[in-house]
Amino acid sequence: MDKFARMQELIALIKKYNYAYYTLDNPIVSDKEYDDLYYELVALEKELGVTLDDSPTKQVGDVVLDKFEKITHEKKLYSLNKANTYDELEDWYNDMRALGAKKFTVEYKYDGLRVVIKYENGIMKQCATRGNGIVGEDITAQVKTIRNVPKTIPYRGKVTVMGEVLMKLSELEKYNKSSNEPLKNARNAAAGALRNLDTKVTASRNLDAIMYDVLSIDGEMMSQTDAHDFLQKNGFDTFNFFSVVDSFRDICQLIEKVDNTKSSLDVLIDGMVVKVDDYGVRDSAGYTEKFPKWAIAYKFKALEVTSIVRNIVWQVGRTGKLTPVCEIDPVELAGATVTHATINNYNDIKRKDIAIGSRVFVRRSNEVIPEILGVAEHYENSVKIELPSICPCCGTRLQYDDINLFCPNYMCPDRIVFRLSHFASQNAMNIEGLSEKTCRTLYENLGVTLPSQLYMLSANELRVLDGFKDKKINNMLGSIESSKNTQLSRFIYALGISGVGEKTAKDLSNTFKTLDGIKMAKYDDIIAIKDIGDIIANSIVEYFHNVDNLNEIDRLLDAGVQIETMQNNRVAGSIFDNKSVVLTGTLENMSRETATEYLEKLGAHVVSSVSKKTDYVLAGENAGSKLAKANTLGVRVISLSDLLAELDKFQIKY
DNA sequence: ATCCCTCGAGTTCA
DNA sequence: CTCGAGGGAT
């Protein structure tokens, strides 16, 4: 394509995206994609030496809606220059140094909506959105509903302050729990609330505002530090993060640290803002058409991208539950190429309005599991996703309980394979090398359908299989053999009784001590166990009344499975005794399973989610939302060294 | 009956 | 990590 034509195409695209983002509050591409297009346009304009009149590089923001009163800002509101790499940041730093800058401030770059608030005589007069930087909208009534924005301040002169309106993640979570119309992300939620003409809606979303700048104050000059002090003294929320540093290294270190821990914050930030503190240097640096030269935003690597849905595949799990997996066009996301993403169930598909051929937002939750957030844009050829009626694996008619789909066929091949691989899994019988794939091979070629058959496999049988050479065969038979010695709780968990996971398996083992004890247990004895109620108790009784199940257990024992007798070797008097502990993040040199074992030895109940009742959160590296939640709830956070110290105290080796 | 907490089960990529 | 559902407190 001719470069000039490409330039026009880029302008049209960016305009469309601007309209969606600024005017409709409904972005249809990720920030990363937008930035890429934007920079391509900037580069083209530089190369051709032409900037068309309607180029978005000339404007800040987009048009204003008619719904709200328009307000012309007293001074133009600038946006921020961006640095995408440390190199770009360093170039800017060196320029500022050359102008004599000594001190730099580093702040969060909040991902919310910018607001400017004017005070006169200590009274809030007017609040406005940024709009296109020259004309914004009057949102005074809406801002008055935000609890942490003071309606009156001690300062008596004329002052305009600037900050960001946002919805805290904990508030978003609360909102989504009580609403069947979940909001995609905190930024959109805040935008929707703030730009709602009905201020009751605004008030109900519990927004917050974090202020970070003083725009004009009776003609006085202020450094960034002065501005920050002023805001704090006058009762504005500044979110308690503000650093002044003097070297490029310090700036980078700070950014690095925040990038690694940002997921534990209760607010969304998409980067860091670095500003020259000294106002004299600010003056000599000056402004471009769009932004001040004395400040720059370092943007974190994008965590959200968009892609096109190609297909939906329904997977059948061991319980028969079907989960939709979405095949998407490959996209780069948080350091990996993503081609599949999960959706929870059919309801999720309906709620998020996902269709084949449509563009969707994709994110890696906890930077790991790809997940579809919602639709960015539908196209003419988008196809709605139908509820399947027969099992994609075995053709059996499916059951639908209005939320989940089930394949009721116990002998459905997928169900058989997943039962085998669950039996072999790490926390169950721990048979190394018996992955889902291997289980499938064994089922398809050797007709293995029951765990007991694993213990009957011979080297000769395995040798005929593709890719099974002597070494692999030996390793596999070896790990099958060594799995024969196991603990009662692992064995019970491996059976895959409906509703019985690791915790319940442990509780059963601790209560009844032996396999026979559990087999013979009466409903009344089982339901007496804490955390086991009617449904799970029935499921357990039913399982051990089924002749097929009892026969399979006998076959396993005949094959040589030995169950270690339970020994209760807990110590008493530890700080963890009878306390509930949640693990999060990566622990140095220790797996979560091992840490759990030690904690249980010390008398702790290790649970999976944080609540008010949690006593300790043991946080490792890169801890995520659980640490954030602990902080909001005021739960005590400890580190691995606290656990190790406690182990030392009781002379437990680790 | 309702709410809150915790468990179970399923998920991706390198 | 996420959702849905089971269990228990109120």
PDB file of N, CA and C in Angstrom, chain A residues 207-264:
ATOM      1  N   LEU A 207     -17.323   5.352  44.092  1.00  0.00           N
ATOM      2  CA  LEU A 207     -16.080   5.743  43.426  1.00  0.00           C
ATOM      3  C   LEU A 207     -15.118   6.399  44.414  1.00  0.00           C
ATOM      4  N   ASP A 208     -13.869   6.486  44.014  1.00  0.00           N
ATOM      5  CA  ASP A 208     -12.867   7.222  44.774  1.00  0.00           C
ATOM      6  C   ASP A 208     -12.161   8.186  43.836  1.00  0.00           C
ATOM      7  N   ALA A 209     -11.576   9.218  44.408  1.00  0.00           N
ATOM      8  CA  ALA A 209     -10.770  10.119  43.589  1.00  0.00           C
ATOM      9  C   ALA A 209      -9.415  10.285  44.254  1.00  0.00           C
ATOM     10  N   ILE A 210      -8.371  10.163  43.461  1.00  0.00           N
ATOM     11  CA  ILE A 210      -7.025  10.333  43.979  1.00  0.00           C
ATOM     12  C   ILE A 210      -6.425  11.546  43.280  1.00  0.00           C
ATOM     13  N   MET A 211      -6.020  12.520  44.068  1.00  0.00           N
ATOM     14  CA  MET A 211      -5.543  13.770  43.469  1.00  0.00           C
ATOM     15  C   MET A 211      -4.015  13.775  43.390  1.00  0.00           C
ATOM     16  N   TYR A 212      -3.499  14.356  42.305  1.00  0.00           N
ATOM     17  CA  TYR A 212      -2.039  14.330  42.154  1.00  0.00           C
ATOM     18  C   TYR A 212      -1.435  15.634  41.659  1.00  0.00           C
ATOM     19  N   ASP A 213      -2.238  16.652  41.432  1.00  0.00           N
ATOM     20  CA  ASP A 213      -1.622  17.872  40.916  1.00  0.00           C
ATOM     21  C   ASP A 213      -2.419  19.112  41.302  1.00  0.00           C
ATOM     22  N   VAL A 214      -1.704  20.212  41.427  1.00  0.00           N
ATOM     23  CA  VAL A 214      -2.348  21.499  41.642  1.00  0.00           C
ATOM     24  C   VAL A 214      -2.094  22.306  40.383  1.00  0.00           C
ATOM     25  N   LEU A 215      -3.175  22.699  39.686  1.00  0.00           N
ATOM     26  CA  LEU A 215      -3.008  23.353  38.387  1.00  0.00           C
ATOM     27  C   LEU A 215      -2.731  24.841  38.526  1.00  0.00           C
ATOM     28  N   SER A 216      -3.567  25.533  39.285  1.00  0.00           N
ATOM     29  CA  SER A 216      -3.311  26.955  39.443  1.00  0.00           C
ATOM     30  C   SER A 216      -3.691  27.344  40.851  1.00  0.00           C
ATOM     31  N   ILE A 217      -2.875  28.148  41.437  1.00  0.00           N
ATOM     32  CA  ILE A 217      -3.139  28.548  42.810  1.00  0.00           C
ATOM     33  C   ILE A 217      -2.746  30.002  42.970  1.00  0.00           C
ATOM     34  N   ASP A 218      -3.667  30.883  42.649  1.00  0.00           N
ATOM     35  CA  ASP A 218      -3.463  32.327  42.764  1.00  0.00           C
ATOM     36  C   ASP A 218      -2.101  32.788  42.241  1.00  0.00           C
ATOM     37  N   GLY A 219      -1.705  32.261  41.118  1.00  0.00           N
ATOM     38  CA  GLY A 219      -0.469  32.694  40.479  1.00  0.00           C
ATOM     39  C   GLY A 219       0.820  32.258  41.144  1.00  0.00           C
ATOM     40  N   GLU A 220       0.717  31.442  42.198  1.00  0.00           N
ATOM     41  CA  GLU A 220       1.943  30.975  42.850  1.00  0.00           C
ATOM     42  C   GLU A 220       2.610  29.858  42.055  1.00  0.00           C
ATOM     43  N   MET A 221       3.910  29.747  42.182  1.00  0.00           N
ATOM     44  CA  MET A 221       4.638  28.646  41.551  1.00  0.00           C
ATOM     45  C   MET A 221       4.808  27.522  42.567  1.00  0.00           C
ATOM     46  N   MET A 222       4.699  26.317  42.097  1.00  0.00           N
ATOM     47  CA  MET A 222       4.796  25.175  43.010  1.00  0.00           C
ATOM     48  C   MET A 222       5.639  24.075  42.400  1.00  0.00           C
ATOM     49  N   SER A 223       6.434  23.448  43.229  1.00  0.00           N
ATOM     50  CA  SER A 223       7.112  22.242  42.769  1.00  0.00           C
ATOM     51  C   SER A 223       6.137  21.080  42.957  1.00  0.00           C
ATOM     52  N   GLN A 224       6.497  19.915  42.440  1.00  0.00           N
ATOM     53  CA  GLN A 224       5.607  18.764  42.597  1.00  0.00           C
ATOM     54  C   GLN A 224       5.471  18.397  44.074  1.00  0.00           C
ATOM     55  N   THR A 225       6.598  18.521  44.808  1.00  0.00           N
ATOM     56  CA  THR A 225       6.563  18.222  46.235  1.00  0.00           C
ATOM     57  C   THR A 225       5.623  19.172  46.965  1.00  0.00           C
ATOM     58  N   ASP A 226       5.678  20.463  46.609  1.00  0.00           N
ATOM     59  CA  ASP A 226       4.779  21.444  47.216  1.00  0.00           C
ATOM     60  C   ASP A 226       3.331  21.077  46.929  1.00  0.00           C
ATOM     61  N   ALA A 227       3.071  20.722  45.668  1.00  0.00           N
ATOM     62  CA  ALA A 227       1.703  20.392  45.266  1.00  0.00           C
ATOM     63  C   ALA A 227       1.186  19.212  46.081  1.00  0.00           C
ATOM     64  N   HIS A 228       2.042  18.211  46.235  1.00  0.00           N
ATOM     65  CA  HIS A 228       1.665  17.014  46.978  1.00  0.00           C
ATOM     66  C   HIS A 228       1.361  17.359  48.432  1.00  0.00           C
ATOM     67  N   ASP A 229       2.223  18.186  49.029  1.00  0.00           N
ATOM     68  CA  ASP A 229       1.998  18.618  50.414  1.00  0.00           C
ATOM     69  C   ASP A 229       0.676  19.366  50.545  1.00  0.00           C
ATOM     70  N   PHE A 230       0.458  20.273  49.583  1.00  0.00           N
ATOM     71  CA  PHE A 230      -0.773  21.062  49.603  1.00  0.00           C
ATOM     72  C   PHE A 230      -2.006  20.151  49.602  1.00  0.00           C
ATOM     73  N   LEU A 231      -1.962  19.153  48.707  1.00  0.00           N
ATOM     74  CA  LEU A 231      -3.106  18.234  48.579  1.00  0.00           C
ATOM     75  C   LEU A 231      -3.347  17.494  49.889  1.00  0.00           C
ATOM     76  N   GLN A 232      -2.252  17.014  50.494  1.00  0.00           N
ATOM     77  CA  GLN A 232      -2.405  16.266  51.742  1.00  0.00           C
ATOM     78  C   GLN A 232      -2.936  17.149  52.858  1.00  0.00           C
ATOM     79  N   LYS A 233      -2.385  18.364  52.950  1.00  0.00           N
ATOM     80  CA  LYS A 233      -2.811  19.267  54.030  1.00  0.00           C
ATOM     81  C   LYS A 233      -4.265  19.676  53.897  1.00  0.00           C
ATOM     82  N   ASN A 234      -4.769  19.681  52.642  1.00  0.00           N
ATOM     83  CA  ASN A 234      -6.146  20.114  52.439  1.00  0.00           C
ATOM     84  C   ASN A 234      -7.142  18.949  52.371  1.00  0.00           C
ATOM     85  N   GLY A 235      -6.672  17.790  52.798  1.00  0.00           N
ATOM     86  CA  GLY A 235      -7.608  16.673  52.970  1.00  0.00           C
ATOM     87  C   GLY A 235      -7.929  15.884  51.719  1.00  0.00           C
ATOM     88  N   PHE A 236      -7.083  15.989  50.689  1.00  0.00           N
ATOM     89  CA  PHE A 236      -7.309  15.165  49.501  1.00  0.00           C
ATOM     90  C   PHE A 236      -6.628  13.820  49.679  1.00  0.00           C
ATOM     91  N   ASP A 237      -7.187  12.804  49.015  1.00  0.00           N
ATOM     92  CA  ASP A 237      -6.598  11.472  49.045  1.00  0.00           C
ATOM     93  C   ASP A 237      -5.496  11.414  47.995  1.00  0.00           C
ATOM     94  N   THR A 238      -4.297  11.058  48.413  1.00  0.00           N
ATOM     95  CA  THR A 238      -3.191  10.958  47.452  1.00  0.00           C
ATOM     96  C   THR A 238      -2.661   9.534  47.342  1.00  0.00           C
ATOM     97  N   PHE A 239      -3.355   8.605  47.940  1.00  0.00           N
ATOM     98  CA  PHE A 239      -3.043   7.178  47.877  1.00  0.00           C
ATOM     99  C   PHE A 239      -1.671   6.838  48.436  1.00  0.00           C
ATOM    100  N   ASN A 240      -1.079   7.810  49.166  1.00  0.00           N
ATOM    101  CA  ASN A 240       0.152   7.492  49.885  1.00  0.00           C
ATOM    102  C   ASN A 240       1.287   6.920  49.080  1.00  0.00           C
ATOM    103  N   PHE A 241       1.385   7.305  47.824  1.00  0.00           N
ATOM    104  CA  PHE A 241       2.585   6.887  47.118  1.00  0.00           C
ATOM    105  C   PHE A 241       3.168   8.094  46.419  1.00  0.00           C
ATOM    106  N   PHE A 242       4.345   8.486  46.829  1.00  0.00           N
ATOM    107  CA  PHE A 242       4.997   9.652  46.257  1.00  0.00           C
ATOM    108  C   PHE A 242       6.475   9.563  46.589  1.00  0.00           C
ATOM    109  N   SER A 243       7.317   9.513  45.586  1.00  0.00           N
ATOM    110  CA  SER A 243       8.748   9.407  45.855  1.00  0.00           C
ATOM    111  C   SER A 243       9.515  10.504  45.139  1.00  0.00           C
ATOM    112  N   VAL A 244      10.529  10.990  45.798  1.00  0.00           N
ATOM    113  CA  VAL A 244      11.428  11.946  45.156  1.00  0.00           C
ATOM    114  C   VAL A 244      12.794  11.279  45.059  1.00  0.00           C
ATOM    115  N   VAL A 245      13.330  11.186  43.845  1.00  0.00           N
ATOM    116  CA  VAL A 245      14.635  10.541  43.667  1.00  0.00           C
ATOM    117  C   VAL A 245      15.530  11.449  42.833  1.00  0.00           C
ATOM    118  N   ASP A 246      16.832  11.112  42.771  1.00  0.00           N
ATOM    119  CA  ASP A 246      17.707  12.004  42.018  1.00  0.00           C
ATOM    120  C   ASP A 246      18.572  11.308  40.968  1.00  0.00           C
ATOM    121  N   SER A 247      18.383   9.997  40.765  1.00  0.00           N
ATOM    122  CA  SER A 247      19.185   9.368  39.718  1.00  0.00           C
ATOM    123  C   SER A 247      18.305   8.498  38.826  1.00  0.00           C
ATOM    124  N   PHE A 248      18.795   8.280  37.614  1.00  0.00           N
ATOM    125  CA  PHE A 248      18.033   7.451  36.679  1.00  0.00           C
ATOM    126  C   PHE A 248      17.876   6.034  37.215  1.00  0.00           C
ATOM    127  N   ARG A 249      18.934   5.566  37.882  1.00  0.00           N
ATOM    128  CA  ARG A 249      18.885   4.215  38.450  1.00  0.00           C
ATOM    129  C   ARG A 249      17.754   4.075  39.460  1.00  0.00           C
ATOM    130  N   ASP A 250      17.623   5.097  40.314  1.00  0.00           N
ATOM    131  CA  ASP A 250      16.557   5.069  41.323  1.00  0.00           C
ATOM    132  C   ASP A 250      15.178   5.043  40.673  1.00  0.00           C
ATOM    133  N   ILE A 251      15.043   5.832  39.589  1.00  0.00           N
ATOM    134  CA  ILE A 251      13.758   5.874  38.887  1.00  0.00           C
ATOM    135  C   ILE A 251      13.417   4.472  38.377  1.00  0.00           C
ATOM    136  N   CYS A 252      14.394   3.830  37.713  1.00  0.00           N
ATOM    137  CA  CYS A 252      14.155   2.503  37.147  1.00  0.00           C
ATOM    138  C   CYS A 252      13.850   1.475  38.229  1.00  0.00           C
ATOM    139  N   GLN A 253      14.599   1.537  39.296  1.00  0.00           N
ATOM    140  CA  GLN A 253      14.385   0.575  40.381  1.00  0.00           C
ATOM    141  C   GLN A 253      12.980   0.678  40.949  1.00  0.00           C
ATOM    142  N   LEU A 254      12.546   1.934  41.090  1.00  0.00           N
ATOM    143  CA  LEU A 254      11.219   2.176  41.636  1.00  0.00           C
ATOM    144  C   LEU A 254      10.145   1.625  40.693  1.00  0.00           C
ATOM    145  N   ILE A 255      10.326   1.913  39.392  1.00  0.00           N
ATOM    146  CA  ILE A 255       9.358   1.445  38.395  1.00  0.00           C
ATOM    147  C   ILE A 255       9.311  -0.081  38.403  1.00  0.00           C
ATOM    148  N   GLU A 256      10.493  -0.671  38.431  1.00  0.00           N
ATOM    149  CA  GLU A 256      10.597  -2.137  38.428  1.00  0.00           C
ATOM    150  C   GLU A 256       9.838  -2.736  39.616  1.00  0.00           C
ATOM    151  N   LYS A 257      10.061  -2.119  40.764  1.00  0.00           N
ATOM    152  CA  LYS A 257       9.450  -2.631  41.990  1.00  0.00           C
ATOM    153  C   LYS A 257       7.922  -2.549  41.921  1.00  0.00           C
ATOM    154  N   VAL A 258       7.446  -1.405  41.447  1.00  0.00           N
ATOM    155  CA  VAL A 258       5.993  -1.243  41.363  1.00  0.00           C
ATOM    156  C   VAL A 258       5.413  -2.197  40.321  1.00  0.00           C
ATOM    157  N   ASP A 259       6.125  -2.357  39.194  1.00  0.00           N
ATOM    158  CA  ASP A 259       5.641  -3.260  38.144  1.00  0.00           C
ATOM    159  C   ASP A 259       5.446  -4.668  38.707  1.00  0.00           C
ATOM    160  N   ASN A 260       6.364  -5.073  39.579  1.00  0.00           N
ATOM    161  CA  ASN A 260       6.289  -6.421  40.140  1.00  0.00           C
ATOM    162  C   ASN A 260       5.225  -6.585  41.209  1.00  0.00           C
ATOM    163  N   THR A 261       4.847  -5.466  41.837  1.00  0.00           N
ATOM    164  CA  THR A 261       3.903  -5.598  42.950  1.00  0.00           C
ATOM    165  C   THR A 261       2.555  -4.951  42.667  1.00  0.00           C
ATOM    166  N   LYS A 262       2.391  -4.407  41.451  1.00  0.00           N
ATOM    167  CA  LYS A 262       1.182  -3.626  41.182  1.00  0.00           C
ATOM    168  C   LYS A 262      -0.103  -4.438  41.301  1.00  0.00           C
ATOM    169  N   SER A 263       0.010  -5.754  41.094  1.00  0.00           N
ATOM    170  CA  SER A 263      -1.215  -6.558  41.134  1.00  0.00           C
ATOM    171  C   SER A 263      -1.787  -6.642  42.542  1.00  0.00           C
ATOM    172  N   SER A 264      -0.998  -6.247  43.551  1.00  0.00           N
ATOM    173  CA  SER A 264      -1.542  -6.290  44.902  1.00  0.00           C
ATOM    174  C   SER A 264      -2.195  -4.961  45.300  1.00  0.00           C
TER     175      SER A 264
END
